[in-house]
mmCIF file of C-alpha atoms and ligand atoms in Angstrom:
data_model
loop_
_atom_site.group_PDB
_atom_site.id
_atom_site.type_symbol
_atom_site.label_atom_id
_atom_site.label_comp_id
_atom_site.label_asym_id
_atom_site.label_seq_id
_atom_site.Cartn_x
_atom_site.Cartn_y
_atom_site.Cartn_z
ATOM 1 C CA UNK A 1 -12.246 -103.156 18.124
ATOM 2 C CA UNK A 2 -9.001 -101.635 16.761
ATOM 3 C CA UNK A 3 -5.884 -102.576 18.421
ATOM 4 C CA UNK A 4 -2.335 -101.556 17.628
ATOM 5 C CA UNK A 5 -0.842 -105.707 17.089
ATOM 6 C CA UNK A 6 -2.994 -105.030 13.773
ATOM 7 C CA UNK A 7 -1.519 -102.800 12.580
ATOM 8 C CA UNK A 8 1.167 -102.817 9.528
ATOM 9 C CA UNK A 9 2.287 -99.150 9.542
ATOM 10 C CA UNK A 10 2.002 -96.856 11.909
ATOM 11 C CA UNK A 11 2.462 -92.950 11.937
ATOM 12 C CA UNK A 12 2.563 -91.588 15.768
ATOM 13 C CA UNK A 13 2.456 -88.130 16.914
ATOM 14 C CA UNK A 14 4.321 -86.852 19.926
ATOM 15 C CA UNK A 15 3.243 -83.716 21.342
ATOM 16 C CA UNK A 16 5.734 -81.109 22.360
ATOM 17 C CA UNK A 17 3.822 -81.311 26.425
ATOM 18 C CA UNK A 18 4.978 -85.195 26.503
ATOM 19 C CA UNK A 19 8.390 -84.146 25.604
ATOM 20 C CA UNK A 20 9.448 -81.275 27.202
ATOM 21 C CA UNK A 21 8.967 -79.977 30.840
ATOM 22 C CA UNK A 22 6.466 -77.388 31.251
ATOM 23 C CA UNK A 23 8.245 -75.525 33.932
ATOM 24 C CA UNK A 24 12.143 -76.299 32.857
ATOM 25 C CA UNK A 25 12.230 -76.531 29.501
ATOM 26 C CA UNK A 26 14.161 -78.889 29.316
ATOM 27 C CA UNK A 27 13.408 -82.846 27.562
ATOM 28 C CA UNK A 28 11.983 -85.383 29.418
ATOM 29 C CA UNK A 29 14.944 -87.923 28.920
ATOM 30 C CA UNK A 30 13.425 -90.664 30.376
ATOM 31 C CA UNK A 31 10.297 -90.506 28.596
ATOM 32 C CA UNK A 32 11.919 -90.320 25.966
ATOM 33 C CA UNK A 33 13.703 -93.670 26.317
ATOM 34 C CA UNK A 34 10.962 -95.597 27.261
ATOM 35 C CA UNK A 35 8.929 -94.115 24.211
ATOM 36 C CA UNK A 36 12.015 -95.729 22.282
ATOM 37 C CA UNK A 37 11.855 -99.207 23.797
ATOM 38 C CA UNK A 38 7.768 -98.727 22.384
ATOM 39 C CA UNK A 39 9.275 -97.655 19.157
ATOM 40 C CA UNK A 40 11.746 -100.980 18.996
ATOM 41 C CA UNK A 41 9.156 -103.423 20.465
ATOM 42 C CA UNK A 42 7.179 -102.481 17.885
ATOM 43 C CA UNK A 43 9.826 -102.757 14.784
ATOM 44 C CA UNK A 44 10.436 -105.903 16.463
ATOM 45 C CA UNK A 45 7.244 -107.012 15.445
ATOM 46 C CA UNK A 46 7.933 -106.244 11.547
ATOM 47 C CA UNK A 47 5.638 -102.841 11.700
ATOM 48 C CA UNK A 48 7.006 -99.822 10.331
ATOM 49 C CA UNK A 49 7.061 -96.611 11.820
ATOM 50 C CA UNK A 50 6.996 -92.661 11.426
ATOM 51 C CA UNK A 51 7.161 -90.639 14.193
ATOM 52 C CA UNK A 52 6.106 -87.003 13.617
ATOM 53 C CA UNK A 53 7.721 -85.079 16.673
ATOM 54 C CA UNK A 54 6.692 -81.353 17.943
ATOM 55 C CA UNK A 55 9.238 -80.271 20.427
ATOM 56 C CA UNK A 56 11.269 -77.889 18.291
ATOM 57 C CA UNK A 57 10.215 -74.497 19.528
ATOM 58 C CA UNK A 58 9.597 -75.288 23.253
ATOM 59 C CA UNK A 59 12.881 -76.786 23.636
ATOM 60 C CA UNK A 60 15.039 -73.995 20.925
ATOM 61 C CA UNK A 61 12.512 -71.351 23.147
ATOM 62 C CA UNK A 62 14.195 -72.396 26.199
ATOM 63 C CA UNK A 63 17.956 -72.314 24.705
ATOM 64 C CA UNK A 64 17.397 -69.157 23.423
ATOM 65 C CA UNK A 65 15.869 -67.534 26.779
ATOM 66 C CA UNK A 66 12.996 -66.727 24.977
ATOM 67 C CA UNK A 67 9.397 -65.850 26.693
ATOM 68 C CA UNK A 68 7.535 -69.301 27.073
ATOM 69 C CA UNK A 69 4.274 -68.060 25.102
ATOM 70 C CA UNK A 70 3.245 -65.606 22.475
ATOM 71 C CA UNK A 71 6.303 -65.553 20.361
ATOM 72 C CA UNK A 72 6.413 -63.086 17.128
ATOM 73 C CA UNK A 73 6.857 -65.790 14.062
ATOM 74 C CA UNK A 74 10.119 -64.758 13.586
ATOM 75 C CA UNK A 75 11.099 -65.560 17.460
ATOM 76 C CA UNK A 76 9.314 -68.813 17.190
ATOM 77 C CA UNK A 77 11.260 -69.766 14.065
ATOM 78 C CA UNK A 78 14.590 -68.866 15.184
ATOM 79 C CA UNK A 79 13.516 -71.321 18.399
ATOM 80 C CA UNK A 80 12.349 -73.986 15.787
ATOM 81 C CA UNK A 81 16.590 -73.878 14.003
ATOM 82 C CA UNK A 82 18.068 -74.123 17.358
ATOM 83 C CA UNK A 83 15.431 -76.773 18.973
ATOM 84 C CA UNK A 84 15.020 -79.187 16.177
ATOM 85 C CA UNK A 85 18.973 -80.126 15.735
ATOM 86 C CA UNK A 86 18.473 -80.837 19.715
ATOM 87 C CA UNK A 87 15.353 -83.016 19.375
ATOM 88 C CA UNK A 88 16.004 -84.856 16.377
ATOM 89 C CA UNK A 89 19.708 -85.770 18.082
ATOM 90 C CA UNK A 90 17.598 -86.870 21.190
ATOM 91 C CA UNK A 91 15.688 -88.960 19.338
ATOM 92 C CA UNK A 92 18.899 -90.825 17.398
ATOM 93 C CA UNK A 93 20.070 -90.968 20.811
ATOM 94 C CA UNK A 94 17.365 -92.645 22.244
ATOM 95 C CA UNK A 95 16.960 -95.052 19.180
ATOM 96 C CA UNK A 96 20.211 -96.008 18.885
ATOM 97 C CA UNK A 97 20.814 -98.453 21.623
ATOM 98 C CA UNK A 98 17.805 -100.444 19.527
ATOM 99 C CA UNK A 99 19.974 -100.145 16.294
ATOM 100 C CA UNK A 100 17.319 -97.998 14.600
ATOM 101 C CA UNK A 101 18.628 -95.657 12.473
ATOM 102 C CA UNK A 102 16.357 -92.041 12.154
ATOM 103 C CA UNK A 103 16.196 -90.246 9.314
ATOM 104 C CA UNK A 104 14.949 -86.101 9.977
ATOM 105 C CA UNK A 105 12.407 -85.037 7.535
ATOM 106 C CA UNK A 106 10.838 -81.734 7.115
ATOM 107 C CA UNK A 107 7.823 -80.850 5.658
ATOM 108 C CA UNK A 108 5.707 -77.404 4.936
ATOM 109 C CA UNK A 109 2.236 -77.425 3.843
ATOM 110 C CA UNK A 110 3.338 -77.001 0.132
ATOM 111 C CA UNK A 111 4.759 -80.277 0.421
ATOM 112 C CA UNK A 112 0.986 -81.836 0.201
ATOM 113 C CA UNK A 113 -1.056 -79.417 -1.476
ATOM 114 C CA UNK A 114 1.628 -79.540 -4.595
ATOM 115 C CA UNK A 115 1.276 -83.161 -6.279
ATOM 116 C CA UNK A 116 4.847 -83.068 -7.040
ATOM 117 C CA UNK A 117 6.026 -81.986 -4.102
ATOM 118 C CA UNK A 118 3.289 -84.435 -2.415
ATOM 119 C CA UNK A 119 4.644 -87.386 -4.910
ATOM 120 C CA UNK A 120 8.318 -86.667 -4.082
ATOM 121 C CA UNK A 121 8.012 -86.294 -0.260
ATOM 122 C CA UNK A 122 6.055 -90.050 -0.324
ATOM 123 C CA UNK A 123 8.778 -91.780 -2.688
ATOM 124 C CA UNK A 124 11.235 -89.791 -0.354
ATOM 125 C CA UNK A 125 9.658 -91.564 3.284
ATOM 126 C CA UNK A 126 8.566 -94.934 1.418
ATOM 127 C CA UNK A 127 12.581 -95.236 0.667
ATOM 128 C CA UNK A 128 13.415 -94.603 4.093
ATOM 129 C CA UNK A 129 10.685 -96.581 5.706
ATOM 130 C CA UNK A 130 11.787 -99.573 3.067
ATOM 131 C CA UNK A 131 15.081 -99.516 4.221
ATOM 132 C CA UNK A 132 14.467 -99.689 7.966
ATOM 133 C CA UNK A 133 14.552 -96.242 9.328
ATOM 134 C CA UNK A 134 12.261 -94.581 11.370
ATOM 135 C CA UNK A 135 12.066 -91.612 9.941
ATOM 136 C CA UNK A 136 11.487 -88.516 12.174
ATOM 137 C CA UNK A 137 8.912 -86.227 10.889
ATOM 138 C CA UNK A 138 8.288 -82.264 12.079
ATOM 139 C CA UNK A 139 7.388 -79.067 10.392
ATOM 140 C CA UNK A 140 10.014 -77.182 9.148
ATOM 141 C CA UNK A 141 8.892 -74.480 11.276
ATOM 142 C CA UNK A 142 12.313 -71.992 10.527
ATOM 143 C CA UNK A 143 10.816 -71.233 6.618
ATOM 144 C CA UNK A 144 7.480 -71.947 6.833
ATOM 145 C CA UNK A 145 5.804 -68.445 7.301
ATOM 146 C CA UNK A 146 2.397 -68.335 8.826
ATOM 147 C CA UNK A 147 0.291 -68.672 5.213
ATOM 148 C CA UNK A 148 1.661 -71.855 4.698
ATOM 149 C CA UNK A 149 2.439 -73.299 8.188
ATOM 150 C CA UNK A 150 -0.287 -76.048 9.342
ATOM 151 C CA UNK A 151 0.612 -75.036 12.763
ATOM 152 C CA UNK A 152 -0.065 -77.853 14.545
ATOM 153 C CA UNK A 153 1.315 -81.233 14.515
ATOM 154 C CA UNK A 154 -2.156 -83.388 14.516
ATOM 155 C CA UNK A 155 -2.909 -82.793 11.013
ATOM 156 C CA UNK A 156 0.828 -83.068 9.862
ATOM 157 C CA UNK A 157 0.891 -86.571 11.295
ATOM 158 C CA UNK A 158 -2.405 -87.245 9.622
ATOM 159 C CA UNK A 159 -0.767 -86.192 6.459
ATOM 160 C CA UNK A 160 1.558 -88.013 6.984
ATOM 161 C CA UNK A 161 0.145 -90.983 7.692
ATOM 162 C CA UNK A 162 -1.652 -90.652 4.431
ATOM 163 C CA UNK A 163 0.830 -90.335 2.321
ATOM 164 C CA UNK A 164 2.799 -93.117 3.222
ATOM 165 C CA UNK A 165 -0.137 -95.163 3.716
ATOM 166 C CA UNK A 166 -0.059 -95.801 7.142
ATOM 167 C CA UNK A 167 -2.853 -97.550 8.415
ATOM 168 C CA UNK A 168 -2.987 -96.050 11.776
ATOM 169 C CA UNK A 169 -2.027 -92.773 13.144
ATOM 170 C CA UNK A 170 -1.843 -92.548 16.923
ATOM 171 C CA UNK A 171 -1.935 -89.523 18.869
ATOM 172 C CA UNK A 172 0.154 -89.293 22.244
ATOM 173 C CA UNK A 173 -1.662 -86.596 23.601
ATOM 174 C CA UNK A 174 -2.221 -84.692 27.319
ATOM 175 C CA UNK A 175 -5.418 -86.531 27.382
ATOM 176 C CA UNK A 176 -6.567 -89.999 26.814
ATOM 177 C CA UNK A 177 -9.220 -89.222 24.194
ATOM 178 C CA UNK A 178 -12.030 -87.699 22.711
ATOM 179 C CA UNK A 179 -15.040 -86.307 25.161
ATOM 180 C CA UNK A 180 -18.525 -84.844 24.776
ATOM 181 C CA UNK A 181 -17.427 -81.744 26.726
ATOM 182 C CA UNK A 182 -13.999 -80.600 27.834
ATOM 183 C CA UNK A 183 -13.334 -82.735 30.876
ATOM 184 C CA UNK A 184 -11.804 -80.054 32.576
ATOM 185 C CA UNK A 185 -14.312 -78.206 32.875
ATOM 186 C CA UNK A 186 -17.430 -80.290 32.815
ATOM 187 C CA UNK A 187 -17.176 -83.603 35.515
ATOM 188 C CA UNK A 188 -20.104 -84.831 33.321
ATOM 189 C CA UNK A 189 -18.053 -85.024 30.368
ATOM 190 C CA UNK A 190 -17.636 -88.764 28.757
ATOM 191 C CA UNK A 191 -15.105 -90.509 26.783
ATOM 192 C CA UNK A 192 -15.651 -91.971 23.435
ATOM 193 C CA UNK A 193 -14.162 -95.657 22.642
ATOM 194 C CA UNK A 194 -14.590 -95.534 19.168
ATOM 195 C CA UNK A 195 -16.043 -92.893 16.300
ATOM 196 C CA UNK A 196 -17.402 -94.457 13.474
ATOM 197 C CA UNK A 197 -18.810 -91.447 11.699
ATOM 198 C CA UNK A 198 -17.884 -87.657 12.259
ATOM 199 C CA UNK A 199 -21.212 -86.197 12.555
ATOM 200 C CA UNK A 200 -21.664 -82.324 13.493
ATOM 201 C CA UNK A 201 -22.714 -83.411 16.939
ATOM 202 C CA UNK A 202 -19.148 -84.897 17.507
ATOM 203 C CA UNK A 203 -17.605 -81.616 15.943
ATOM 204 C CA UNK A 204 -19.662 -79.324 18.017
ATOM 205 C CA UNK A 205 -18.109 -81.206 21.390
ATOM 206 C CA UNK A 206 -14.850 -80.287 20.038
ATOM 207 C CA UNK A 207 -14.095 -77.219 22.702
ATOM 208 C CA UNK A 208 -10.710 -75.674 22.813
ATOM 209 C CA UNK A 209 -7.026 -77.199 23.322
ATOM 210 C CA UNK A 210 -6.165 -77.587 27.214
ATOM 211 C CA UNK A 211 -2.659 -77.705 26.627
ATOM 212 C CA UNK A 212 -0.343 -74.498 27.275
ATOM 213 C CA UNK A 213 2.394 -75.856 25.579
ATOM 214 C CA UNK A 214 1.433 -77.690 22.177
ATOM 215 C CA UNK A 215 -0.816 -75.961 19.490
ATOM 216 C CA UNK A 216 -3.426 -78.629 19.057
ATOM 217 C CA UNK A 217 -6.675 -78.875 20.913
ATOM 218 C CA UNK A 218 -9.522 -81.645 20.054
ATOM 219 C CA UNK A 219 -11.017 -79.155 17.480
ATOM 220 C CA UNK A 220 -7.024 -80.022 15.469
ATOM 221 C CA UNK A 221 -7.564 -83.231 16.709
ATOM 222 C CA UNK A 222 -11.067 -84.086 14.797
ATOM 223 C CA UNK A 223 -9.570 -82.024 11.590
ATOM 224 C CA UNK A 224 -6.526 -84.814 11.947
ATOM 225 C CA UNK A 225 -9.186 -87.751 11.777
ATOM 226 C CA UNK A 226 -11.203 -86.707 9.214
ATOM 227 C CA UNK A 227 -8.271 -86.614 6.998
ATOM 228 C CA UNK A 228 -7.148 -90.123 8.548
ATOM 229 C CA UNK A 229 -10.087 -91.895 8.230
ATOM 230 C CA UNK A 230 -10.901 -90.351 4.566
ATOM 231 C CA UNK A 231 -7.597 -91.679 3.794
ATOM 232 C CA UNK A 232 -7.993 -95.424 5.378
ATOM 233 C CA UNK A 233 -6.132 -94.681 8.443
ATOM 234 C CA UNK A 234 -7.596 -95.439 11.780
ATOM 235 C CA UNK A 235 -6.557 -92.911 14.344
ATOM 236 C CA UNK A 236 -6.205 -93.452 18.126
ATOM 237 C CA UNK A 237 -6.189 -90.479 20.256
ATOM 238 C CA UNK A 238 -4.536 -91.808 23.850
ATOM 239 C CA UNK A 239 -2.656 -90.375 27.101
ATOM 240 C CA UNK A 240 0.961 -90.608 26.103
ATOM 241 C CA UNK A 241 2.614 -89.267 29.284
ATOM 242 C CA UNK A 242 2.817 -92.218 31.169
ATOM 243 C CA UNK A 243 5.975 -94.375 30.241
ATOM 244 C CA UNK A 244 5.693 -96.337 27.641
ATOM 245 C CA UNK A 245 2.178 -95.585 25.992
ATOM 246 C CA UNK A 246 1.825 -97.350 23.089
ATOM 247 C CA UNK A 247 2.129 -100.361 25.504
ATOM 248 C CA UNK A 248 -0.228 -99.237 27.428
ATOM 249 C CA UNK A 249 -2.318 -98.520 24.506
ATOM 250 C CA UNK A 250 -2.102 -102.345 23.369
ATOM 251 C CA UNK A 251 -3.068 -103.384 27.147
ATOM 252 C CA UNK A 252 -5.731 -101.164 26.907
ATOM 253 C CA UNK A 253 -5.596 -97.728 28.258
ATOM 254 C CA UNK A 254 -7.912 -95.329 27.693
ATOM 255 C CA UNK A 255 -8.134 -94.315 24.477
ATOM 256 C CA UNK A 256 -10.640 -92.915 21.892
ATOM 257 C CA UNK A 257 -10.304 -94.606 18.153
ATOM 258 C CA UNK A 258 -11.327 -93.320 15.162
ATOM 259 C CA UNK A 259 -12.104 -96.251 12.920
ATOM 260 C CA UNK A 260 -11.237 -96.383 8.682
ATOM 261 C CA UNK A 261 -13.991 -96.902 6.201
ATOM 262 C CA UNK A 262 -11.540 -98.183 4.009
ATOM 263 C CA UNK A 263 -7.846 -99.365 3.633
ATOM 264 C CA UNK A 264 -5.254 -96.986 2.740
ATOM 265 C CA UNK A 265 -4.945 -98.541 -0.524
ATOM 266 C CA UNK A 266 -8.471 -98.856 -1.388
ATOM 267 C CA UNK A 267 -8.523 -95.107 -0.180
ATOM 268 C CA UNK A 268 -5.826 -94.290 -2.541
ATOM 269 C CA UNK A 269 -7.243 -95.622 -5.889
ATOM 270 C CA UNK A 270 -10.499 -93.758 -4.711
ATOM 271 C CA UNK A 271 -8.865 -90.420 -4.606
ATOM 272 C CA UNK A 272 -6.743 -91.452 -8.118
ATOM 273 C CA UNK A 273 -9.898 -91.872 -9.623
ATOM 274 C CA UNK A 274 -11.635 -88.753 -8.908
ATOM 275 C CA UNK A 275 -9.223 -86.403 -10.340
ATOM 276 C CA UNK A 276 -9.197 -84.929 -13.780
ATOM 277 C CA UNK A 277 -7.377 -86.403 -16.270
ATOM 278 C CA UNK A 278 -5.056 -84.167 -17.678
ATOM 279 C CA UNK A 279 -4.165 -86.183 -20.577
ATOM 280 C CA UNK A 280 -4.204 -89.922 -22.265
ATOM 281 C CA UNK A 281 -1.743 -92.551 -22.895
ATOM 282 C CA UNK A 282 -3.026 -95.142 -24.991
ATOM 283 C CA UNK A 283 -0.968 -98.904 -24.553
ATOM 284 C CA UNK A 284 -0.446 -101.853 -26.846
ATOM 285 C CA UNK A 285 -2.096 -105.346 -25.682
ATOM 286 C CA UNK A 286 1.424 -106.697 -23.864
ATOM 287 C CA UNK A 287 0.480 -103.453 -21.596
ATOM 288 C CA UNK A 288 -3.057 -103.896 -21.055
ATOM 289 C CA UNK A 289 -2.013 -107.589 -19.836
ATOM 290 C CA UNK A 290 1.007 -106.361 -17.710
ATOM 291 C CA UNK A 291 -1.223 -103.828 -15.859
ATOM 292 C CA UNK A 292 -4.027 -106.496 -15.227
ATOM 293 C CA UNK A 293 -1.069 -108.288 -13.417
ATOM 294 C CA UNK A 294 -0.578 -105.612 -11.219
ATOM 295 C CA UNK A 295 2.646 -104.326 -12.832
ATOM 296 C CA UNK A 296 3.883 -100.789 -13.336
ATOM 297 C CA UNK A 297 3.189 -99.028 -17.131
ATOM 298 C CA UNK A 298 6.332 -99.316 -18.665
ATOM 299 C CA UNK A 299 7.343 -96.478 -21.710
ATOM 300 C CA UNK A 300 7.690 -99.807 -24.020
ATOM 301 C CA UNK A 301 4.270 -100.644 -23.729
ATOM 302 C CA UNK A 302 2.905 -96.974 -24.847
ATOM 303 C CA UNK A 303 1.910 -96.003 -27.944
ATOM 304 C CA UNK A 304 0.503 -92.590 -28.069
ATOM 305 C CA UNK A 305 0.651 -89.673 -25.705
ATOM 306 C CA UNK A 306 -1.883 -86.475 -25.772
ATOM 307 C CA UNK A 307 -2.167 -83.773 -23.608
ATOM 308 C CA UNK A 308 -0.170 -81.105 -21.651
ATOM 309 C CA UNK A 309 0.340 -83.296 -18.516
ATOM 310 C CA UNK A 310 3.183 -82.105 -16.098
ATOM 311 C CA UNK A 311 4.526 -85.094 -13.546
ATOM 312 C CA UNK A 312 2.618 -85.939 -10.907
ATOM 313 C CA UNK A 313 -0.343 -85.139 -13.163
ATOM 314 C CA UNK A 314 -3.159 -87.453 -13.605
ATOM 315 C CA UNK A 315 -3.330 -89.060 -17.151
ATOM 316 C CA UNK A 316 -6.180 -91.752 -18.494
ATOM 317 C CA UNK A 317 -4.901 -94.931 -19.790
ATOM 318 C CA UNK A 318 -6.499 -96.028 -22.813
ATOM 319 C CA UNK A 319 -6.352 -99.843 -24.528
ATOM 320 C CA UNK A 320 -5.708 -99.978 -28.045
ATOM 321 C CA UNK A 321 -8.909 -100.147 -29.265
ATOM 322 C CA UNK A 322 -9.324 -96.542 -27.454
ATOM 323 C CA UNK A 323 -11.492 -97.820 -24.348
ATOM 324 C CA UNK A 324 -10.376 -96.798 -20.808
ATOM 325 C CA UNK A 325 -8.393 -99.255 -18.786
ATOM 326 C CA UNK A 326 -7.933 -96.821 -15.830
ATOM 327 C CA UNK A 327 -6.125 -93.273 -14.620
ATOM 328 C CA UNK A 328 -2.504 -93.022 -12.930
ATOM 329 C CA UNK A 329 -0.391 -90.382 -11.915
ATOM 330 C CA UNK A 330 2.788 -89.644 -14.349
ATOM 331 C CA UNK A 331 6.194 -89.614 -13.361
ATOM 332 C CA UNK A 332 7.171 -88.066 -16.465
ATOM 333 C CA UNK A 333 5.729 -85.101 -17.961
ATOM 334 C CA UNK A 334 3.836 -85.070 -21.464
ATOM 335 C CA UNK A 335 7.083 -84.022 -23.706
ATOM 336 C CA UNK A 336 9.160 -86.646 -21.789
ATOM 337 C CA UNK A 337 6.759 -89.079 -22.499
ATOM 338 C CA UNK A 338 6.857 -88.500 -25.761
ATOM 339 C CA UNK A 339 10.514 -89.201 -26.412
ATOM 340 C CA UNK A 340 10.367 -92.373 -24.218
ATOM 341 C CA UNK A 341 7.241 -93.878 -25.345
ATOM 342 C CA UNK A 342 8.069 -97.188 -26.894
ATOM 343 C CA UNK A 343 11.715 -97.356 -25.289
ATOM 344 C CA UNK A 344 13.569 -99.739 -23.055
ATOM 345 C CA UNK A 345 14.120 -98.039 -19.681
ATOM 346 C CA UNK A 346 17.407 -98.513 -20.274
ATOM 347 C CA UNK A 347 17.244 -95.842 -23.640
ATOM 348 C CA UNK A 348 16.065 -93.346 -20.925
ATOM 349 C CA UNK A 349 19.052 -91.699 -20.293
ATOM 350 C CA UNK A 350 20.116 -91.451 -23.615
ATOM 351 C CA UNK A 351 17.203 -90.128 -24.826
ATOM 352 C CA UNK A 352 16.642 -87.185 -22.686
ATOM 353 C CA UNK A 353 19.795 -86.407 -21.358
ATOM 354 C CA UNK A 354 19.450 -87.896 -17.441
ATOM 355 C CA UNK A 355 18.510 -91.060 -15.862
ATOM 356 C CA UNK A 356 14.550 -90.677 -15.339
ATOM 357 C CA UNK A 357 12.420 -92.217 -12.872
ATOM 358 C CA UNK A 358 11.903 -95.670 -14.249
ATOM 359 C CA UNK A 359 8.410 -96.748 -14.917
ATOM 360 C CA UNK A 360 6.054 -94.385 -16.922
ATOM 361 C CA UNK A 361 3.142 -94.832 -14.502
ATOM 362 C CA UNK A 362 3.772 -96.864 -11.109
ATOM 363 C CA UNK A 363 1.294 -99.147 -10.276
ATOM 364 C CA UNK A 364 1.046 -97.909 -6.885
ATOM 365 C CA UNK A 365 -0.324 -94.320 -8.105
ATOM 366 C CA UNK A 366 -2.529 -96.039 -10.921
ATOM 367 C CA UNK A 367 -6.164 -97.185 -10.807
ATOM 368 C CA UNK A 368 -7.287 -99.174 -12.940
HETATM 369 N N1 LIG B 1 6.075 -77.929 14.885
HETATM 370 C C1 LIG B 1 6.000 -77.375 16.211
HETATM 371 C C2 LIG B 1 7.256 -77.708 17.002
HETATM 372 O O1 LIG B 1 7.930 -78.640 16.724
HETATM 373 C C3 LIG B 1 4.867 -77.908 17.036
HETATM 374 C C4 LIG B 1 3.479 -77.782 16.538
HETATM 375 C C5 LIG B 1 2.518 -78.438 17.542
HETATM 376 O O2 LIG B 1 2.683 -78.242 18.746
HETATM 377 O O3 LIG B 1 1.613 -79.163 17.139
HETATM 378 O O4 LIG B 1 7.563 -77.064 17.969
#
């Protein structure tokens, strides 16, 4: 059974319905403070935590005396500027009295399906999340046009969570989990504990949202866990709108979990692995024997460099006697490489002109 106390990192998704009033508009303060003493008792017990927050257009939507549904994307974006400098203030507000400093990030879609973007936005949250913030994660709905919008806020946090390695994402949603039919309109319908495999049977139970307010339904929902679990994320989806819900969750409300094959890091050299290699860097025998340690691939360790790899790109690493070690992702790109290969990282900056990104190949984005 999966249970939040095991748990190392956590990503957890607040819906804009738990937020904001449906009839006023206006944040539920108190929720909102009670959601932060869940946020500190949980930091308190050495976990670290994302939130990714919706709330930005129902709450700029109100401001603005805008029509509560069926905005034009422009109306809805202009809501987004004006609501998210509100909620992410809320949340500092609310955190604050815990000492926890927030951080705001905002993502588009582009930000995961480009590997440099996707590799910047990762080193970007692990720095924040290493030095103690709880960093406070929406869409930046006000230039992300509707191509490249995910839309919804389950499969952000689910990308999220898998890109900082989060090993579970939890869902605060309007209902406390996953049924066989829409429970609203089928008194027959039954919750799931726990989903060990998404089959096409579970999909096809997957109705439509119930929620007026937030974009998501369960069909978002299931998208959201596949992703998770593929990733090594377990994902809860649980009732958030009672006060303080993630202690609930851990004294066991209702909930449906969606349990990992695999750990985020095991899930990570998986997906390193089955990309392309888009070039080789071939190491002396100090490197071979600092990598089997588990450290980083230093430029002094390499000895040639082929290929037209740009960063972020995946590379094969080769011994010297030619036979594959492993693949990584480069932080440099193939011409860099070539003028640092051999060097001290210290002779970066001299040698091309600004202060580089340190290792060559960081051992958390290599498999060997
Ligand atoms: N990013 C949107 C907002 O903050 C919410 C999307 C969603 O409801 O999932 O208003």
């Amino acid at each position: 059974m999966a249970t939040l106390t095991a748990a190392k990192r956590l990503v957890i998704k607040i819906g804009s319905a738990l937020l904001v009033d449906r009839e006023s508009g206006a944040l539920r303060d108190e929720w909102l403070k009670a959601l932060a003493a869940d946020v500190a008792w949980l930091k308190g017990q050495g976990k670290d935590v994302v939130l990714v927050s919706s709330g930005s257009i129902a709450l700029g939507r109100r401001v603005l005396n805008l029509p509560q549904s069926d905005l034009a994307l422009e109306q809805s974006q202009a809501a987004a500027a004006v609501g998210q400098i509100r909620l992410a203030r809320a949340y500092q507000e609310a955190l604050n009295p815990y000492d926890i400093t927030t951080g705001q990030v905002l993502v588009t879609l582009e930000d995961s399906e480009n590997r440099r973007r996707y590799l910047n936005t990762r080193a970007t949250l692990n720095q924040l999340i290493g030095l103690g913030v709880v960093p406070i994660v929406n869409e930046n709905d006000t230039v992300a046009t509707d191509e490249i919008r995910y839309g919804d806020n389950d499969r952000l946090a689910a990308q999220i969570a898998v890109t900082v390695g989060a090993d579970q994402l939890i869902l605060l949603s309007d209902v406390d989990g996953f049924y066989s039919a829409n429970p609203q309109q089928d008194s027959s319908a039954l919750r799931f504990d726990i989903i060990e495999h998404i089959t096409p049977q579970i999909e096809a139970m997957a109705g439509e949202g119930v929620s007026g307010l937030s974009k998501g339904g369960m069909v978002t929902k299931l998208m959201a866990a596949k992703m998770a679990i593929a990733g090594g994320c377990t994902m809860a989806i649980t009732e958030g709108s009672v006060m303080r819900p993630l202690t609930a969750l851990e004294k066991g409300a209702n909930a449906t979990w969606f349990l990992a094959q695999s750990d985020p890091h095991q899930a990570r050299k998986r997906w390193i692995h089955s990309m392309k290699p888009r070039g080789e860097i071939t190491v002396d025998a100090g490197a071979v024997t600092a990598l089997h340690a588990g450290n980083s691939l230093l430029p002094a360790g390499v000895s040639t460099i082929k290929g037209a790899f740009g960063r972020g790109d995946p590379v094969a690493i080769l011994g010297p006697d030619g036979h594959k070690l492993g693949q990584g992702l480069s932080r440099y790109t193939a011409a860099e490489a070539l003028q640092i290969k051999g060097h001290r990282l210290e002779q970066i900056e001299d040698l091309l002109g600004y202060s580089g990104r340190g290792a060559l190949i960081h051992r958390d984005d290599m498999a060997l």
